[in-house]
XYZ file of C-alpha atoms in Angstrom:
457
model
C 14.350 3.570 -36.772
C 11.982 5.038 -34.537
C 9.099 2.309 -36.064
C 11.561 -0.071 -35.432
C 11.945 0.783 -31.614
C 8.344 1.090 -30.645
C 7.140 -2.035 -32.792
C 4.786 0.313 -34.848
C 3.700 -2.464 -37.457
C 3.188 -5.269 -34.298
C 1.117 -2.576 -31.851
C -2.159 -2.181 -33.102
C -2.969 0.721 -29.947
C 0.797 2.508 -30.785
C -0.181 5.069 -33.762
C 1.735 6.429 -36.057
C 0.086 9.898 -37.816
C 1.776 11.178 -40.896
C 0.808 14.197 -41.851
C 1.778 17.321 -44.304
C 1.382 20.840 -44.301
C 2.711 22.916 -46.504
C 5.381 20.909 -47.878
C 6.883 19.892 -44.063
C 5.959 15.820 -43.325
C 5.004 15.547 -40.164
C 4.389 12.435 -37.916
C 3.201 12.230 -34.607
C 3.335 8.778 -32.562
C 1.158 8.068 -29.630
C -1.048 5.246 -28.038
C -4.416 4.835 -28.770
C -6.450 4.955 -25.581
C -4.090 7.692 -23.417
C -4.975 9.972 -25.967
C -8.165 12.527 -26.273
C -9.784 12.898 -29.531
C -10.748 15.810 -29.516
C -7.115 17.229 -28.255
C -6.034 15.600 -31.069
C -8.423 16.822 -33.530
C -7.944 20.490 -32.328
C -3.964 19.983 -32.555
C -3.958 19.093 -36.200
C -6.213 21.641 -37.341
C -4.235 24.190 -35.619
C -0.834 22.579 -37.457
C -2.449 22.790 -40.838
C -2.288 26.583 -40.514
C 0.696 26.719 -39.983
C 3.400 28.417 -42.692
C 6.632 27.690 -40.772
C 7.867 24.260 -38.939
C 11.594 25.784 -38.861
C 14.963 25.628 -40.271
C 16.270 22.556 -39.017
C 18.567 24.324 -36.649
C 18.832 23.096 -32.759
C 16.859 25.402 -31.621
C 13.737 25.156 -34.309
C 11.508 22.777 -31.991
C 12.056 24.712 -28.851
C 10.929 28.340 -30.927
C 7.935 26.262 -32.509
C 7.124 24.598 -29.467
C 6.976 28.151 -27.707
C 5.029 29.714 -30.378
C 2.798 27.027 -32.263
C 2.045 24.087 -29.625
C -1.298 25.021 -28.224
C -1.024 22.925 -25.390
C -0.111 23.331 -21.574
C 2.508 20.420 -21.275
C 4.969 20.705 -23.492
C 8.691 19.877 -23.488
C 11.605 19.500 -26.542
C 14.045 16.507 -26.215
C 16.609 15.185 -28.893
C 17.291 11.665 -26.516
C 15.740 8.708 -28.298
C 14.686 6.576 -25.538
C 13.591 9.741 -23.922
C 11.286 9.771 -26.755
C 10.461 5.989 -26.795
C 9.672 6.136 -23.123
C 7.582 9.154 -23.057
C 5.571 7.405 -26.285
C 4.991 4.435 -23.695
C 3.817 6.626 -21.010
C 1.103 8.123 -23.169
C 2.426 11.224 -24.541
C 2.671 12.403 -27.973
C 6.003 12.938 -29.941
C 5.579 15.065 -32.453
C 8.318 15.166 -35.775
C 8.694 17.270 -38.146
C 11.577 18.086 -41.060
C 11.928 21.164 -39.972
C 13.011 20.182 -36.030
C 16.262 19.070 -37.143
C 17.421 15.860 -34.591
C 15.034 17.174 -31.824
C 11.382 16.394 -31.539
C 8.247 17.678 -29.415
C 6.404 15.943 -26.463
C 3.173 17.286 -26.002
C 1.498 15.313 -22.638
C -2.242 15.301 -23.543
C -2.722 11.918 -22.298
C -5.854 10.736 -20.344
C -5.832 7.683 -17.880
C -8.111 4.998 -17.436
C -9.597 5.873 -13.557
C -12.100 4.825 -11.249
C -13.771 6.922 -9.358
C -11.975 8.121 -5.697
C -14.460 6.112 -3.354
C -13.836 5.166 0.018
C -11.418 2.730 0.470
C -12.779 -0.555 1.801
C -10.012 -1.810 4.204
C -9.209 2.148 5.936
C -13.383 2.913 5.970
C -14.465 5.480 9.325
C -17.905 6.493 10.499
C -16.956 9.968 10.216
C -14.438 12.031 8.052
C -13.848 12.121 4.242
C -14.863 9.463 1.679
C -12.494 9.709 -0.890
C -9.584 7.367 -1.450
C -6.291 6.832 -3.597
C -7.160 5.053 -7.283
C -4.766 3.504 -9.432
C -3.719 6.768 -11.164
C -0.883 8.612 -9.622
C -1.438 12.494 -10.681
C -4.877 11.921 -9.464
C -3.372 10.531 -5.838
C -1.214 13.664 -5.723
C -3.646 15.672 -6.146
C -5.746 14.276 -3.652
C -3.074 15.431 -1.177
C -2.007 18.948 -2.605
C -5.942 19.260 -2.063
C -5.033 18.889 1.604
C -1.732 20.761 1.794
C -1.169 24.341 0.637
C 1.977 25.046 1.747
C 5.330 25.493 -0.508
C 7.427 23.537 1.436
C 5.187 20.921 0.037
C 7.191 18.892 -2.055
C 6.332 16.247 -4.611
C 9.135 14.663 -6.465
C 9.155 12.571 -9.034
C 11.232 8.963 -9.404
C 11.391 5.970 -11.458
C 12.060 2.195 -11.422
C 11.692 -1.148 -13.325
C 13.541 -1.812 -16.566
C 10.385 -3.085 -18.300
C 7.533 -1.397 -16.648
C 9.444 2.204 -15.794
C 6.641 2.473 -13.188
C 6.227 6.397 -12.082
C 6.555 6.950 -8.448
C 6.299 9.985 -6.514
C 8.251 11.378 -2.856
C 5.851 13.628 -0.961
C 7.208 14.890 1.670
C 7.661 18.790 3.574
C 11.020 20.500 3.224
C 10.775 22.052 6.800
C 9.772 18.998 8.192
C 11.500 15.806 6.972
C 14.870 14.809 7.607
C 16.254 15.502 4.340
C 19.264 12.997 4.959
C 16.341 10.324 5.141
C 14.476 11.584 2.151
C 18.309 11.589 0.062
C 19.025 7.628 1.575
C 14.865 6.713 0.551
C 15.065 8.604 -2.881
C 18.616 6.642 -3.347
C 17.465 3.389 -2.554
C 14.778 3.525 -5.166
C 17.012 4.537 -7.636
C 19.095 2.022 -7.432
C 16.296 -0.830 -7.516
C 17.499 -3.499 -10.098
C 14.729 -5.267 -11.226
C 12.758 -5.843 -14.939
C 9.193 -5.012 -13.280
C 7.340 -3.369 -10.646
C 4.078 -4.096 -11.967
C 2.525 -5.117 -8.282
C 2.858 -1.623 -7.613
C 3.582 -0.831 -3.852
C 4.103 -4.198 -2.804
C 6.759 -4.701 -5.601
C 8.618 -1.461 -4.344
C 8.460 -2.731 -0.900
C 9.932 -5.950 -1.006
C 12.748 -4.237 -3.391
C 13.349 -1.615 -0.745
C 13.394 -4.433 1.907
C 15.259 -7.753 0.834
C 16.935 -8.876 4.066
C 15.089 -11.204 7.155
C 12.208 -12.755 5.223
C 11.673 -14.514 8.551
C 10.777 -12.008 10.002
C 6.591 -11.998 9.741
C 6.183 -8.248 11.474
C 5.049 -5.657 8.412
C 8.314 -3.425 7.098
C 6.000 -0.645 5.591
C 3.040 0.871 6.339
C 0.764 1.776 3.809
C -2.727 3.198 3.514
C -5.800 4.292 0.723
C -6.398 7.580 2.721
C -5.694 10.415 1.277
C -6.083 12.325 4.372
C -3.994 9.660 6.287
C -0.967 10.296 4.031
C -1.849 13.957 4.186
C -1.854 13.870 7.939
C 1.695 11.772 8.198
C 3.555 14.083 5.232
C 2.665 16.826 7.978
C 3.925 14.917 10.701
C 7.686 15.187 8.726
C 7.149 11.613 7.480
C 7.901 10.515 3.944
C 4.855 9.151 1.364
C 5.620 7.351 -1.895
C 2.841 6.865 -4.010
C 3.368 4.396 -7.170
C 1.385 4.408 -10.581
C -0.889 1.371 -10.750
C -1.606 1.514 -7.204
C -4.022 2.885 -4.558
C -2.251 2.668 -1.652
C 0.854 5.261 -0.857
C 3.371 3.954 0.848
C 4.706 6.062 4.383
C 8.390 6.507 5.661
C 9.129 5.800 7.963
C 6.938 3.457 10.330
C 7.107 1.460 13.738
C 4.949 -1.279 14.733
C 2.973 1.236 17.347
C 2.274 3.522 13.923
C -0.153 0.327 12.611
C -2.509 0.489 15.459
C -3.042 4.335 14.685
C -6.672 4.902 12.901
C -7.809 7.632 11.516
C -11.072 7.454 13.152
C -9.525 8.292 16.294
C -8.850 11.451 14.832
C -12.250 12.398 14.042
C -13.866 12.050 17.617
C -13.320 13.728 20.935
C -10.081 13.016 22.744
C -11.922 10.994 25.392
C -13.452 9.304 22.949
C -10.569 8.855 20.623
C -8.576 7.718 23.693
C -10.939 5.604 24.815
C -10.897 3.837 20.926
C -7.095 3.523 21.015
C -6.471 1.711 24.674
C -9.043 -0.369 23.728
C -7.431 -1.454 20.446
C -4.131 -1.606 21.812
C -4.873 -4.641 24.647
C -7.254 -6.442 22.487
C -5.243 -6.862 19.793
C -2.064 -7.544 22.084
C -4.384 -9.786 24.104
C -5.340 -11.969 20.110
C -2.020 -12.861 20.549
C -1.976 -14.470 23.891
C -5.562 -15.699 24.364
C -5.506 -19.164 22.969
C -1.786 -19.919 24.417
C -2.747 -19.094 27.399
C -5.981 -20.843 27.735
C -3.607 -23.844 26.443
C -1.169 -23.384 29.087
C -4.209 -23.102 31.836
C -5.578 -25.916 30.599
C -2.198 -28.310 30.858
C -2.678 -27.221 34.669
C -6.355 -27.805 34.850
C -5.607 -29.392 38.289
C -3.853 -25.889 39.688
C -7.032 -23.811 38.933
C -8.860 -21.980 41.586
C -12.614 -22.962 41.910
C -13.710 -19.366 39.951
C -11.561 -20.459 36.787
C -13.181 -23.916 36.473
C -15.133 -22.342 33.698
C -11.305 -22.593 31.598
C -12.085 -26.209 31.832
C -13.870 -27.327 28.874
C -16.967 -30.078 29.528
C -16.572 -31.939 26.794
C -13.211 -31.288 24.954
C -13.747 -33.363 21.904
C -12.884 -36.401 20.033
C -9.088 -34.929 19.660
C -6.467 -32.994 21.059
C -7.250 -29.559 22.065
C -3.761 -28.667 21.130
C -4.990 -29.930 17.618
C -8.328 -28.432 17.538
C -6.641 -24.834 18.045
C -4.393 -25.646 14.919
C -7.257 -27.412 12.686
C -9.497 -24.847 13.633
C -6.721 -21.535 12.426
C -6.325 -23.072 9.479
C -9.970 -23.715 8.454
C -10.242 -19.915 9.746
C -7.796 -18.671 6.783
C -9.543 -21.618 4.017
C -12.850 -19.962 4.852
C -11.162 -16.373 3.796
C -9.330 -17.863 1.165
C -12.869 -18.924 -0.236
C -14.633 -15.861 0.365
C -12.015 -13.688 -1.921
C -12.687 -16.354 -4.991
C -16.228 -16.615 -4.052
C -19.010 -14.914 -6.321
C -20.621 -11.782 -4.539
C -23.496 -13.312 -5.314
C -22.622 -16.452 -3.700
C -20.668 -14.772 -0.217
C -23.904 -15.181 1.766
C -24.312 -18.855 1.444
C -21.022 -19.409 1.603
C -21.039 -17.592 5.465
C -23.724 -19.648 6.434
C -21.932 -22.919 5.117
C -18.723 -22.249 6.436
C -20.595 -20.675 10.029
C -22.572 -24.400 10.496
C -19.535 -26.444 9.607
C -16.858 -24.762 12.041
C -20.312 -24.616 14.625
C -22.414 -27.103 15.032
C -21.449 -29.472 12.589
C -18.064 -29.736 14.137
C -19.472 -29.684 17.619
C -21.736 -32.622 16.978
C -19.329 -34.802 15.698
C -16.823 -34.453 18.784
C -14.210 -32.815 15.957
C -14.221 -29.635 18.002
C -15.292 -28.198 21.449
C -17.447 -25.311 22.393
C -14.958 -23.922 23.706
C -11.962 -23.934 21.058
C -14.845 -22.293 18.859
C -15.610 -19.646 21.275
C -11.893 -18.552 21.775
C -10.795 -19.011 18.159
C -14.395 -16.596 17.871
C -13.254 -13.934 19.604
C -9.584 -13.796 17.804
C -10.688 -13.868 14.490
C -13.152 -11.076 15.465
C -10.864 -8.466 17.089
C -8.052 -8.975 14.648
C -10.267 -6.545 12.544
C -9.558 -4.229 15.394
C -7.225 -2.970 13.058
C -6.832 -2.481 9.551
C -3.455 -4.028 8.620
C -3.798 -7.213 7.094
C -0.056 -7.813 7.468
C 0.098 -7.236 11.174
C -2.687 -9.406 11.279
C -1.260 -12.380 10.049
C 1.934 -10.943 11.859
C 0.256 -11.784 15.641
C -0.588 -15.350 14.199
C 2.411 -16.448 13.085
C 3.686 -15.805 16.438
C 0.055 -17.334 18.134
C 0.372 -20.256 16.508
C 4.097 -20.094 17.565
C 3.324 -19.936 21.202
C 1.057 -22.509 21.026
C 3.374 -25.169 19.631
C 6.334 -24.153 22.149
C 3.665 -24.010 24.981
C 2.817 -27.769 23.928
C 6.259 -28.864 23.539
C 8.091 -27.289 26.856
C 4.648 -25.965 29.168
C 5.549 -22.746 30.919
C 8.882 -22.393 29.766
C 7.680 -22.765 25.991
C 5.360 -20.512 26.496
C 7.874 -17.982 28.151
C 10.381 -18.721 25.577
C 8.193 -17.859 22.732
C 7.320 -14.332 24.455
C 10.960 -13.606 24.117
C 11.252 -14.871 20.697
C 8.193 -12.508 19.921
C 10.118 -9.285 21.058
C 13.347 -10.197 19.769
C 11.492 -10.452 16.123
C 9.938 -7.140 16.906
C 13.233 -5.146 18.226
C 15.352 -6.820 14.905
C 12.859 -6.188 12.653
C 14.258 -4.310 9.689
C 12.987 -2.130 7.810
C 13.634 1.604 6.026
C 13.811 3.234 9.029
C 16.351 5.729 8.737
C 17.708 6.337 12.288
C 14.390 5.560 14.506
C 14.006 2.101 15.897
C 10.895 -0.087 14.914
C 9.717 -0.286 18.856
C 9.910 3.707 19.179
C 9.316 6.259 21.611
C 9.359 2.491 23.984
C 13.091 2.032 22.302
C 14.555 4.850 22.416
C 12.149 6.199 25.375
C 10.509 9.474 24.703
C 7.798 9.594 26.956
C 5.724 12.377 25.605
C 5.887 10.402 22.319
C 4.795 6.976 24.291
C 1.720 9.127 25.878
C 0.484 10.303 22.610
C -0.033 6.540 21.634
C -2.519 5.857 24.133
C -3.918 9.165 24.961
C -5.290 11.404 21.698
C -4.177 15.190 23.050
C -6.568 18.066 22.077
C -3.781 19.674 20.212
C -3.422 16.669 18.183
């Protein structure tokens, strides 16, 4: 039956040992390629000295397992699919005549890993260099590394019918609202889906079904180890998932996404410094083009000093147009560069650099000016390393822009409030705090520490 279950005779990597020593057959099932060799190899030639594989009583694996299982993980389990799904994870279930019903698990396994290099969306110029990797004992032990404290917790959960991805809640006892940590750890449990092979994206969007409209990111996430470290401290929540290098955290408001860890690692003027200026110029991609849109519709209104909004030769079409042609060439050109070969990505930025320049200029498709403003947004939206967020701020640009050209001022005013209504509803896993806090509820000491990085921080 058990050959029947895992699909012994259609799995070439699922391996079936038979074994006997004497007179006991034995049979141990595991996958080829989770497994060490020479564990293995040391584990039968300890079981061929052995005399005595029990009685076939209840208790016969547990005594054996105690006494004759030279290895550090070991448990004894009489549940089928228990066995079937620790087979799949990359353990080794061990039979044996004498173990009655009941069977050992002996968790040997090894995992297919990269090395923990720095991430490359969450690098700094100073700090540590390490980052999650698609293995998640390795991830938690990235952050026990960091904390040593008992009240660090790390709990383990599952989900996905097919995939049974592994998942684990990090969190402090004496600092997390355990009611939140119940309602998080209850929510994944009751996730209803075949697969969560996407890893943390596929938990989030699980977690989070409701308000697709909305474009404003539900979950923050991050490759840092010492990120996750520093928010678990904080009395957030981190899940990490298997198959994935990023660790979720628990909960999150849009201010939390402008937070680097950089600012961490300088002085407090400095760090300050970093954080106002990241703060307006990324509010400010959000704004610029609109607004240069809206001062352009009232070219006529414009002091002398702000003739310079004016452009001198606007182009063969539309500005209005030119804004949306040239956001959408902005996101082909990234679009490319992911599929592009590495050795390829250079003359691919030079191709894509003369035809949104001075190709486009000389033609009359586009204006100096549109390029210099669409320039500067696509820069400083790296001000920050959420790529959600990101994409987030244009939704709503490109937003303003079309009301702006459709109603003037009061488009442009209209889509403002449209902007913070999406931010106030936005809905997420929250628990009891508010996406906009400390601004919604106020808690001014909290609403300081976002712009100004304290010493005792």
């Amino acid at each position: 039956m058990f050959d029947t279950l895992l699909r012994v005779d259609e799995s070439f990597d699922i391996i079936k040992r038979e074994m006997e020593v004497s007179g006991t057959k034995l049979a141990m099932y595991y996958i080829d390629g989770f497994i060490q060799s020479a564990s293995m190899q040391k584990l039968m030639m300890h079981l061929t000295s052995v005399k005595d594989f029990g009685d076939g009583s209840d208790t016969a694996a547990a005594k054996f397992a105690a006494t004759s299982v030279p290895s550090v993980e070991v448990d004894v389990t009489d549940s089928v699919d228990t066995m079937v799904t620790m087979v799949l994870a990359g353990c080794t279930v061990f039979f044996a005549d004498g173990f009655g019903k009941n069977a050992i698990i002996i968790d040997s396994r090894t995992y297919p890993a990269r090395n923990t290099e720095e991430p490359e969306n969450d690098r700094v110029m100073r700090g540590s260099r390490d980052g999650f990797v698609e293995t998640l004992i390795f991830n938690t032990a990235l952050i026990r590394r960091r904390i040593r404290d008992t009240a660090f917790t790390v709990e383990y959960v599952s989900a996905g019918e097919s995939s049974r991805t592994d998942m684990a809640l990090c969190y402090m006892a004496n600092k997390a609202d355990m009611d939140y940590v119940a309602e998080l750890r209850e929510k994944i449990k009751n996730i209803k889906t075949d697969s969560l092979v996407m890893g943390h994206r596929s938990v989030a969007e699980m977690l989070i079904r409701n308000r697709w409209y909305n474009p404003f990111p539900k979950i923050r996430s991050t490759e840092r180890p010492d990120a996750a470290a520093a928010s678990i401290l904080e009395g957030n929540v981190v899940l990490i998932c298997d198959n994935s290098p990023e660790a979720m955290i628990f909960p999150t408001t849009i201010f939390d996404f402008l937070q680097e860890t950089d600012d961490y690692y300088f002085p407090p003027l400095t760090g300050t410094y970093l954080r106002v200026v990241r703060h307006f110029i990324f509010l400010f991609t959000m704004i610029l083009t609109p607004l240069w849109y809206l001062l352009l519709l009232h070219a006529d209104s414009l002091p002398q000093w702000m003739s310079f909004v004016v452009p001198q030769k606007p182009g063969a079409i539309p500005i209005i147009f030119q804004l949306f042609l040239t956001e959408f060439a902005l996101d082909g050109l990234k679009l490319a560069s992911l599929n592009t070969p590495s050795v390829l990505s250079n003359s691919l930025s030079v191709v894509g650099a003369l035809l949104l320049g001075d190709f486009a200029v000389q033609v009359g498709l586009l204006s100096v000016d549109v390029i210099f403003y669409m320039a500067f947004v696509a820069i400083a939206n790296f001000t920050q390393s959420s790529y959600e967020l990101g994409y987030a701020f244009k939704y709503i640009r490109m937003l303003l822009l079309f009301l702006t050209a459709l109603f003037d001022v009061w488009g442009f005013i209209i889509g403002i409030l449209l902007a913070l209504v999406l931010v106030a509803t936005n809905s997420t896993v929250n628990g009891k705090r508010n996406y906009l806090y400390p601004l919604i509820p106020f808690n001014g000491k909290a609403l300081a520490r976002l712009f100004f990085r304290l010493k005792k921080e």
